[in-house]
Structure formats: C-alpha cells, structure tokens
Amino acid sequence: MEKVQLDKIRNIGIIAHIDAGKTTTSERILFYTGKNYKLGEVHDGTATMDWMIQEQERGITITAAATTCIWKDIHINLIDTPGHVDFTIEVERSLKVLDGAVVVFCGVGGVEPQSETVWRQADRYEVPRIAFINKMDRVGSNFLEVIDQIHKRLGANAAPIQLPFGKEGDLKGIIDLVERKLVYYKDELGKDLEIMDIPQEAAQDVAKQHTIMIERLAEVDDKIMEDYLHGREIPVSELKAAIRKSVIANKFVPVLCGSAFRNKGVQLVLDAVKDYLPSPIDLPPIKGTNPETGEFEEIKASEKAPFCALCFKVATDPYVGKLNYIRVYSGTLTAGTYIYNAARRERERVTKIVKMHANRQEVVESIFCGEIAAAVGLKETKTGDTLCTENNHILIEAMRFPEPVIQQAIEPTSKDAQEKLGLALHKLEDEDPSFKVTYNQETGQTLIAGMGQLHLEIIKVAYRETLTKKVRAVGKFISQSGGRGQYGHCVLEMEPQETPGTGITFEDKIRSGSIPREYIPAVKQGVFGAAKSGVLAGYPVTDVKVCLVDGSFHEVDSSELAFQMAASLGFNEGLKKANPILLEPIMDMEVIVPEEFMGQVIGDLSSRRAKIISLAQRLNLRTIRANIPLAEVFNYATIIRSLTQGRASYTMEPSFYSEVPAHIAEKIVTGFATTGSTRKSFR
C-alpha cells in the first residue's frame, strides 16, 4: 500500500451520547468521501458501521468500528464508537489511540449524561475535539442553548464557527462564520451546494456570533487578542491557523451544526477535520517506559524510527481468527515479520495485515507510522499490549479499564456444550477487558461479569464486602498427619482504606525476622486469595489495608502453603471481628420526563432508595438527576414507560459503592446462608 505523508493523516473518532447521531454521521462521511455509494440507515439496519446482527436488531452501536476514507487530500482513519454506557470500554480504548475526535450532540437533547462521560474520557487522554450539534432539523432544537450547556456542564471554551440557516424543519443551509459565507443545500442528498453571500436577515446574528468566536479565541491566542483589541480585521487564513493551533492545544472547541440524517453539514465537518484536527506529527511524542531500565522514553512520530505500536482492541473473525487492532506510533510493520510484545515478553509473528472497513478487510503488505490497521497471527497479544522491535523494547502506558458491576451465572445446555461454552467465554474475555469470567468453587457456577444490563442481557448485582474498624487478627495453620507437618503463623493488622475504591493493599512490616523473607509472598497470596470471598455472603472484599506485623515459623515444618493458609485464616478472622458490611454499586442516573409526570417519577425513584441530586428545566421537559442502587433499577425501562405513557427516558452509569441498608443486607446474608449461592438480587 502506498505510504501517506504524516501531515495528511487524521486519526479521529466519533463519540457521543446514545442516539445523538454518531453512526448516521459516520455513514454520511463514508458516502461523501466515496467509500460508500449509497446511504446506510441505522433505523433500517443497513448502516455500514453497525455491522453486527445485535447492532442491527437494536439500532445502536455496540462495538467500535474502524474504517479509512479520503477527503480531498487527507486520509482519515475513522472509528465510530458506542454511546451506551454498557459499552464505554469501546470508547475508552479508542480514545487511547486517536489524535482527535468529533463529539456529536443532539440539537434537542443537548449535553446528556453519556455526553459528559465521553467528554471526560477525552479529557483524560487529552484528545483535541470539535463539536457537531446534530439534528438541527428537529422540533425543539436550539443551537445556542446546546453551546451554553457545553460551557456550563463540560467547562469547555467553545464557540460557534457556524450557524444554522433556517429553523427546525426549514433548515436550508449552514452559515460559515470563518469565511462569512452561506452554504445553501439545493438537493435531498446534500451534494448540490451553492456558496452564497450572507443574507440580509441573518447579518446581525452573524456579526454577533463572529465577534463571540473572536473573543473566545482571543482568550487563548495572544496574536488574535492583539488584533482584536486594536480593531484589526483578521484574515481568514490567520483565523483558521489560530483555531487549529488552539484546538490542538486543547484550549478551544469550535462548534459546527447540521443534520446528518437530512444530509446537511457533514461535508463541513470533514473540512473541519482537515483544517483543525491534528495529524500525528502535530501532537507531543507518546511517552513510554523501557521495561529493562524503568526509565521514561519518548516515541516520536517518524517512519525512520524503530517500529512501535499499541494493540487497542482484539476481535475474532470467523475466517482469519484473531484480529489485533493496532495503532502504529513509529516505524513500519511488514507482513511476515517478527515483532516483540514488550508487555508479555513474547516474540510474535505477523502473518497478515489488513485495513478494516467495519467488518470487511483489505489485505496490505505494510502499514506505516500514524496508521491504524489489524494484524493477524498474534497468539499472545492482548488489549493494551505494546508491540515493538526485538532490539528496541518499550512499554506504552496501559489503558484503564472499569471494573464490572453486574454478574450472572451461566450454564451450558448439555455436557456436549460445556467445551464450546468455555471456548466462547475465553474469546469474549480476550476481546473485551471489561468482561470477566470466574468460577465459584462453592456453588460450582461459572459467573460472567460486565458493565450493565444490556452488556450481559442480564443479571446479578456485584455486591462487595468491607470492614468498618481497625482490628488485629491471628492466623495459625498447624497440621501433623505423619511425616513432615505444616506450620504457619502470622499476625495481621486490618483497617478500612482512607480512600474508597482503593481495593486491597498489603504491607510487610516484619522487621525482626519472625517470618523468613521467602514466606512473605505466600502470606500476601493468602490475603488476596481470601479477599475473593467475604464472610457475610461470599462477595469479594474491597477497600481493606492489611499489614503483616508479626508471626513465627518452624525450622522444619514451615512452608509457603502453610503461611498461605495461615494468612487466609487470619484475614477471615479479622473480617469477622471488624464489623463487616455489604457494599452495593450506586448508579448516577438522569431521567428526562415531561412536567406532568414528574411527581410520579420522583415518587417511584424515592421508593427505590434513590437520592435526588438535582432538578432542572430543559425546554418543556424536566431532568431529574439521582444516585440509585443498581439492584433497584432492573427492568426500569419498562417501569418508566408505564409511568409516563412512554414519554420519558433515562440513562445511567456506575458511580460508586455504598453500604447496603441493614434490612436488605440481612436478606442477602440469609439467602446466602440458606442456599450457599449469591445468584439472587434483593430489593
């Protein structure tokens, strides 16, 4: 494949709240760039980027789909990400390797809960952004109101660089505030455009918003500030250069508008991607660590540098097997060569390289710095692993994956299906780091854990256990059954973590040699093993600080196994003494409801142990923000539809863990004691 100049590459993602129009926007991008010759629609199940059967059935994006297209002289590697919170891991790993993003907002819904989530994710990875306010053809759409929400709720320095011409169903075109021209659409497909002067009726609004754009830019660009204060006319080329510079520095967010479904504004989004979003050489070098020395190193975007790439996704293809999606940060990768997995210290061979177009593949000989593709033949490589040359080892900072909040027991329909189930679950675990598979020895159940109700198609709440006070516990394991015995003895101090969410930490405070150094790892292993199952209802233990402070050993009978068992016994004894409690996942929920139904919805939420955080007005709707236990909201979609005649909607995402009320905890503990199982959730 022909090499593309680095400054002509844009690696971008489309991110947004569910139903803001990400996939529709992506489909129009593919159409206008000539990648597709007909328009695919989400509601018809014909969208190219929603290729999975499950996506077509539900009309939502589940997996991040990648493709490559060309706009003018720019090569765009595009990733369309899901908007549903259950699949937030797809957004997380995509943002890790993207250079820029188009954030899509609904012109009616504005900044919605998942809009905030993806925005914060982009903040964490310092991804430059442009905003596209979609659905400006809808009744109730309000362009300037959504920009105000972007300021207030996201804290972004955003300003319009476009204005809609025409309102709601009468949207006729887009006014470009930079060029100060009107782009008028003359046909249904949005291909027949006419560039016109600003109509007289829009001149006042254009002048006002142009000034606002200049003022926002002046806040972050000294040259623009100087010209603005002196009343100088700023040339279009300088204005575009200032916008580009400020976007790349994450100091400014230009806001565009249109209607992807009505084929208006998408070509201008492509122009903005070309003009304002960065190429790989516009960004600072990626930071990595030398695994041998532990020293930090920089990876500069250069084709002449040694090969270095990050695997950001693993997928299974029915024809070629495992596909490892990689972003190349430096150098070149050629099919048939060997590379080194620095994370797993394994040598791997790349048998084939493919460019992806959703689920279709284009085989290429090589990929170069700045490109995104999929490698075939890697056996040990997982999501987040760094791939490099065998003589130039480096580790790129790994991705952060959220912990699952929901579990479900799963069983095969027959003995013949047992092996197939195991293989299928192993593949799913490889593909999705937020999907976990565990085996409960006590109940003989295989448990799958995920990010939400839709993620698993449903369901058990992932409760946790923790302690509430500091205790000192003794663990002693002594066994004598003929021949060599077993002897392990340790003293543990256990206390709650100062910061919730820290998990289990272990500290060795042995100074007198009362336990030989070679047995300390076994003690730690025993503690972490015991923490997998608590003493109340068998749930994992979290947020406990464990210190090993004393113990003793036997010259002959002590062993690693004995100390592991002693630590496990001591940990369980400590939990029992430390007033253990159950914790449950709390969700951050936002409900959008017509005013006349607000009382019923608030009453229902209160009955579900929700804590109302805020109430707000949005046009003729009310928004209710609440924290609510996950156990209380299963099948909530059906309940809220019946309460509001189908007119309300809600979204939620995991927020934190909190103590389960005593009367509910008693039911859970009693249920566990009676059945030995944690399959049920209790209300």
XYZ file of C-alpha atoms in Angstrom, residues 153-631:
479
model
C -21.689 21.315 32.063
C -18.431 20.427 30.329
C -16.390 23.538 31.186
C -15.200 23.832 27.589
C -14.059 27.022 25.877
C -16.437 26.503 22.959
C -17.703 28.915 20.331
C -19.726 28.532 17.127
C -17.848 28.642 13.840
C -21.144 28.024 12.044
C -24.812 28.966 12.398
C -27.873 27.093 11.093
C -29.726 28.911 8.312
C -33.387 28.135 8.734
C -35.103 26.660 11.745
C -36.112 23.074 12.572
C -37.904 21.516 9.557
C -36.991 24.549 7.454
C -33.211 24.064 7.811
C -31.875 25.187 4.405
C -28.166 25.609 4.894
C -25.188 26.394 7.119
C -23.580 29.807 7.642
C -19.770 29.640 7.885
C -18.659 32.272 10.449
C -14.977 31.928 9.499
C -15.438 32.501 5.762
C -18.642 34.503 6.378
C -20.478 32.699 3.613
C -23.728 30.720 3.371
C -23.591 27.095 2.234
C -27.019 26.511 0.700
C -28.270 22.951 0.033
C -30.234 22.554 -3.187
C -30.918 18.794 -3.194
C -32.002 15.983 -0.850
C -28.622 14.177 -0.866
C -26.706 17.287 0.127
C -24.371 17.044 -2.869
C -25.588 20.093 -4.807
C -24.228 23.024 -2.790
C -24.211 26.726 -3.549
C -21.858 29.140 -1.769
C -23.643 32.471 -1.296
C -23.193 35.785 0.487
C -24.798 36.139 3.925
C -28.499 37.026 3.516
C -29.518 40.394 4.967
C -31.894 38.839 7.519
C -29.021 36.874 9.083
C -26.378 39.637 9.008
C -26.954 40.838 12.578
C -26.750 37.342 14.096
C -23.655 36.553 12.024
C -21.880 39.718 13.198
C -22.709 38.950 16.841
C -21.614 35.310 16.743
C -18.483 36.151 14.721
C -17.484 38.549 17.494
C -18.143 35.873 20.150
C -15.945 33.443 18.190
C -13.106 36.004 18.023
C -13.449 36.798 21.757
C -13.266 33.117 22.723
C -10.193 32.645 20.549
C -8.586 35.781 21.923
C -8.751 34.272 25.428
C -6.254 31.585 24.375
C -4.298 33.194 21.490
C -2.155 36.299 22.082
C -1.952 37.276 18.389
C -5.741 37.176 17.994
C -6.080 39.133 21.265
C -3.753 41.850 19.975
C -5.585 42.151 16.646
C -8.955 42.156 18.385
C -8.006 44.885 20.884
C -6.659 47.067 18.093
C -9.758 46.533 15.961
C -7.832 44.935 13.086
C -9.559 42.723 10.529
C -8.216 39.181 10.906
C -7.604 37.385 7.571
C -9.363 34.029 7.100
C -6.028 32.172 6.822
C -4.823 33.591 10.167
C -8.166 32.856 11.801
C -8.066 29.225 10.627
C -4.457 28.865 11.782
C -5.372 30.240 15.228
C -8.358 27.875 15.526
C -6.186 24.898 14.533
C -3.437 25.845 16.984
C -5.919 26.309 19.864
C -7.796 23.065 19.104
C -4.573 21.038 19.045
C -3.560 22.629 22.377
C -6.975 21.635 23.833
C -7.786 25.281 24.581
C -10.668 25.819 22.175
C -13.604 23.789 20.809
C -15.108 25.002 17.517
C -18.810 24.157 17.264
C -20.446 23.144 13.982
C -24.070 22.361 13.194
C -26.278 20.463 10.775
C -28.489 17.431 10.300
C -26.703 14.231 9.312
C -29.986 12.436 8.610
C -31.090 15.264 6.280
C -27.624 15.329 4.639
C -26.743 18.851 5.741
C -23.446 19.943 7.279
C -21.394 16.733 7.095
C -19.048 17.925 4.317
C -18.282 20.947 6.503
C -17.462 18.581 9.382
C -14.966 16.849 7.056
C -13.480 20.242 6.170
C -13.128 20.999 9.890
C -11.415 17.617 10.468
C -8.934 18.552 7.720
C -8.421 22.156 8.862
C -8.497 21.908 12.663
C -7.814 18.408 13.986
C -4.176 17.278 14.367
C -2.071 14.916 12.302
C 0.262 12.507 14.169
C 3.178 14.992 13.909
C 1.160 17.846 15.440
C 0.963 16.141 18.831
C 3.648 15.674 21.511
C 5.595 12.382 21.392
C 3.989 9.401 23.127
C 5.606 8.569 26.469
C 6.786 5.048 27.177
C 8.927 3.120 29.646
C 11.958 0.973 28.977
C 10.961 -2.380 30.584
C 14.598 -3.242 31.346
C 15.665 0.039 32.981
C 12.319 1.504 34.056
C 13.323 4.864 32.549
C 10.898 7.048 30.589
C 11.399 7.382 26.853
C 9.614 9.332 24.124
C 8.269 7.803 20.922
C 8.396 10.365 18.136
C 6.107 10.000 15.131
C 8.605 9.071 12.450
C 8.755 6.418 9.756
C 12.530 6.184 10.221
C 12.300 5.365 13.944
C 12.075 1.746 15.226
C 8.639 0.163 14.984
C 6.320 0.729 17.963
C 2.561 0.182 18.147
C -0.222 -0.325 20.681
C -2.840 -3.076 20.444
C -6.074 -1.321 21.449
C -8.617 -3.989 20.554
C -8.896 -7.730 19.952
C -11.655 -9.229 17.811
C -12.402 -12.697 16.455
C -13.033 -13.142 12.751
C -14.754 -16.352 11.559
C -12.351 -16.685 8.615
C -8.916 -15.488 9.766
C -9.195 -15.985 13.532
C -7.961 -13.345 15.962
C -7.607 -9.752 14.752
C -5.424 -7.403 16.801
C -6.262 -3.775 16.048
C -3.093 -1.682 16.347
C -2.114 1.967 16.121
C 1.418 2.471 14.775
C 3.262 5.278 16.595
C 6.613 4.942 14.833
C 8.341 2.925 12.138
C 6.859 0.404 9.702
C 5.325 -3.063 10.069
C 5.504 -5.572 7.211
C 3.534 -8.811 6.940
C 5.558 -11.970 7.596
C 7.971 -10.330 10.064
C 8.576 -10.997 13.757
C 7.848 -8.399 16.427
C 8.192 -8.300 20.216
C 5.358 -7.977 22.757
C 7.031 -5.892 25.467
C 4.155 -6.326 27.935
C 4.264 -10.144 27.877
C 7.920 -10.532 26.815
C 6.882 -12.745 23.917
C 8.106 -12.932 20.315
C 5.196 -12.818 17.842
C 4.923 -13.271 14.067
C 2.591 -11.127 11.957
C 1.264 -13.387 9.196
C -1.044 -10.843 7.590
C -2.003 -7.155 7.865
C -5.486 -5.900 6.964
C -7.066 -2.465 6.732
C -10.556 -2.656 8.195
C -13.752 -1.233 6.747
C -16.210 -2.164 9.515
C -16.227 -5.988 9.116
C -14.669 -6.013 5.626
C -10.929 -6.430 5.157
C -8.356 -5.122 2.697
C -5.064 -7.040 2.778
C -1.936 -4.809 2.683
C 1.766 -5.607 2.675
C 2.820 -2.933 5.185
C 1.486 -0.237 7.453
C 3.356 2.902 8.380
C 3.712 5.390 11.202
C 0.409 7.070 12.092
C -1.827 4.366 10.635
C -4.455 2.088 12.165
C -4.922 -1.494 10.953
C -5.381 -5.072 12.192
C -2.649 -7.699 12.499
C -3.349 -11.412 12.016
C -1.288 -14.215 13.597
C -0.543 -12.759 17.050
C -1.181 -15.516 19.590
C -0.373 -13.955 22.983
C -1.121 -10.260 22.386
C -3.996 -8.743 24.382
C -5.670 -5.339 24.549
C -3.256 -2.707 25.895
C -0.042 -4.555 24.927
C 2.860 -2.692 23.326
C 4.397 -4.147 20.167
C 7.927 -3.152 19.163
C 11.115 -4.409 17.522
C 13.107 -7.172 19.169
C 16.110 -4.906 19.803
C 14.248 -1.778 20.904
C 11.941 -2.634 23.819
C 9.491 -0.045 25.102
C 6.189 -0.068 27.012
C 3.449 2.467 26.256
C 1.272 3.371 29.248
C -1.509 0.788 29.547
C -5.205 1.580 29.258
C -7.536 1.941 32.225
C -10.484 -0.448 32.276
C -13.526 -0.058 34.558
C -14.435 -2.863 36.941
C -17.620 -4.861 36.117
C -20.703 -4.014 38.194
C -23.053 -6.870 37.243
C -22.707 -10.664 37.374
C -24.733 -13.548 36.048
C -24.437 -17.297 36.393
C -24.260 -19.129 33.071
C -24.617 -22.841 32.375
C -24.338 -24.991 29.227
C -27.469 -26.719 27.963
C -25.679 -30.074 27.836
C -22.357 -31.743 28.555
C -21.512 -31.530 24.850
C -21.892 -27.759 25.015
C -19.543 -27.417 28.017
C -16.339 -27.212 25.970
C -17.885 -24.886 23.381
C -19.102 -22.578 26.151
C -15.622 -22.428 27.676
C -14.024 -21.559 24.336
C -16.673 -18.922 23.598
C -16.258 -17.257 27.002
C -12.479 -17.284 26.613
C -12.808 -15.483 23.260
C -15.181 -12.907 24.748
C -12.792 -12.278 27.633
C -9.939 -11.777 25.143
C -11.997 -9.303 23.137
C -13.468 -7.261 25.996
C -11.321 -6.383 29.057
C -14.438 -5.237 30.968
C -15.982 -8.714 30.610
C -14.789 -11.178 33.261
C -15.316 -14.923 33.684
C -14.851 -16.601 37.080
C -15.679 -19.983 38.579
C -17.286 -20.226 42.025
C -15.844 -23.333 43.693
C -18.534 -23.403 46.388
C -21.581 -23.309 44.091
C -19.979 -24.894 41.012
C -21.200 -21.978 38.889
C -19.489 -20.161 36.027
C -20.045 -16.429 36.535
C -19.795 -13.738 33.862
C -19.427 -10.103 34.871
C -19.948 -6.988 32.785
C -20.732 -3.272 32.709
C -24.522 -3.318 32.720
C -27.887 -4.882 31.971
C -27.528 -4.607 28.217
C -23.897 -5.718 28.334
C -24.841 -9.113 29.761
C -28.503 -9.389 28.762
C -28.961 -9.733 32.365
C -28.078 -10.320 35.596
C -26.851 -10.247 39.167
C -25.613 -7.343 41.254
C -21.892 -7.403 42.058
C -22.012 -6.642 45.764
C -18.799 -6.174 47.766
C -17.863 -6.645 51.415
C -15.617 -4.488 53.568
C -14.792 -3.843 57.223
C -15.616 -0.800 59.351
C -12.952 -0.712 62.076
C -9.295 -1.491 62.682
C -8.569 -4.948 64.130
C -5.669 -7.239 64.886
C -6.068 -10.847 63.735
C -4.015 -14.004 64.215
C -3.822 -16.727 61.600
C -2.314 -20.067 62.581
C -2.158 -23.203 60.459
C -0.746 -26.337 62.126
C -1.115 -29.815 60.664
C 0.583 -33.066 61.725
C -0.506 -36.257 59.975
C 2.606 -38.441 59.979
C 5.905 -37.428 58.421
C 6.644 -33.746 57.892
C 3.975 -31.393 59.312
C 2.793 -27.916 58.321
C 3.322 -24.804 60.420
C 2.443 -21.212 59.579
C 1.678 -18.350 61.966
C 1.090 -14.686 61.120
C -0.379 -11.627 62.830
C -2.275 -9.134 60.650
C -3.491 -5.616 61.287
C -6.527 -4.778 59.141
C -8.266 -1.435 58.702
C -10.550 0.391 56.233
C -8.831 2.251 53.391
C -8.823 6.037 53.685
C -9.882 6.412 50.038
C -12.871 4.346 48.791
C -12.135 2.408 45.616
C -8.524 1.632 46.571
C -9.165 -2.107 46.860
C -6.952 -4.468 48.905
C -3.412 -3.363 49.759
C -0.766 -5.417 51.568
C 2.180 -4.061 53.538
C 5.005 -6.042 55.111
C 6.016 -4.579 58.488
C 8.091 -7.559 59.683
C 11.412 -6.214 60.923
C 12.586 -8.800 63.486
C 12.839 -11.771 61.138
C 9.999 -13.537 62.934
C 8.880 -14.743 59.479
C 11.615 -15.512 56.903
C 11.543 -13.322 53.776
C 10.823 -16.241 51.454
C 7.412 -16.767 53.113
C 6.184 -13.149 52.824
C 4.887 -13.546 49.217
C 2.911 -16.597 50.361
C 1.278 -14.517 53.122
C 0.358 -11.858 50.567
C -1.042 -14.520 48.250
C -3.133 -15.936 51.094
C -4.561 -12.489 51.898
C -5.537 -11.745 48.297
C -6.947 -15.254 47.862
C -9.135 -14.894 50.961
C -10.328 -11.456 49.787
C -12.046 -13.049 46.790
C -14.809 -14.328 49.055
C -16.050 -12.472 52.148
C -17.551 -13.788 55.362
C -21.055 -12.289 55.081
C -22.365 -13.569 51.761
C -19.329 -14.724 49.833
C -18.836 -11.483 47.858
C -15.343 -10.118 47.100
C -13.799 -7.953 49.816
C -12.611 -4.442 48.941
C -11.081 -1.310 50.480
C -9.058 -3.054 53.198
C -5.475 -2.211 54.179
C -3.641 -5.285 55.508
C -0.312 -5.081 57.368
C 1.739 -8.127 58.323
C 3.169 -7.194 61.745
C 4.320 -10.425 63.425
C 4.329 -14.225 63.315
C 6.506 -17.267 63.860
C 7.864 -20.248 61.938
C 9.158 -23.767 62.442
C 12.594 -24.757 61.159
C 11.310 -27.978 59.607
C 7.542 -27.793 59.227
C 7.057 -24.274 57.817
C 6.271 -23.962 54.100
C 4.780 -21.492 51.623
C 1.497 -23.419 51.673
C 1.324 -23.257 55.487
C 1.818 -19.470 55.519
C -0.665 -19.003 52.682
C -3.274 -20.931 54.684
C -2.410 -19.050 57.887
C -2.853 -15.687 56.138
C -6.187 -16.780 54.697
C -7.427 -17.893 58.125
C -6.163 -14.685 59.743
C -7.828 -12.490 57.099
C -11.193 -14.222 57.571
C -10.902 -13.981 61.353
C -10.136 -10.265 61.068
C -13.137 -9.673 58.827
C -15.468 -11.306 61.357
C -14.110 -9.132 64.189
C -14.192 -5.866 62.201
C -17.977 -5.399 61.884
C -18.117 -6.289 58.164
C -20.728 -4.651 55.940
C -22.063 -5.219 52.433
C -21.499 -2.612 49.714
C -23.612 -2.202 46.573
C -22.942 -0.351 43.292
C -24.651 3.043 43.066
C -25.561 4.434 39.653
C -25.598 8.063 38.538
C -28.967 8.349 36.779
C -30.569 11.116 34.749
C -34.276 10.914 33.897
C -35.797 13.222 31.276
C -39.544 13.455 31.842
C -42.472 15.701 30.780
C -43.510 18.065 33.561
C -46.890 16.423 34.157
C -45.285 13.083 35.086
C -42.506 14.441 37.304
C -44.328 13.746 40.591
C -44.959 10.071 39.771
C -41.365 9.527 38.637
C -39.840 11.179 41.730
C -42.175 9.147 43.960
C -41.152 5.922 42.226
C -37.442 6.794 42.446
C -37.804 7.527 46.167
C -39.387 4.102 46.682
C -36.278 2.622 45.041
C -33.904 4.212 47.555
C -32.814 6.927 45.115
C -31.249 10.130 46.381
C -32.356 13.086 44.240
C -29.319 15.248 43.414
C -30.837 17.969 41.249
C -33.873 19.036 39.224
C -33.555 21.140 36.093
C -35.648 22.506 33.231
C -34.879 21.611 29.610
C -37.332 23.268 27.214
C -40.721 21.702 28.111
C -39.077 18.776 29.902
C -37.715 18.286 33.408
C -34.457 16.477 34.162
C -34.043 14.556 37.402
C -30.523 13.632 38.471
C -30.251 10.942 41.137
C -27.974 8.367 42.713
C -29.731 4.994 42.829
C -28.663 1.446 43.793
C -28.185 -0.820 40.770
C -30.296 -3.538 42.428
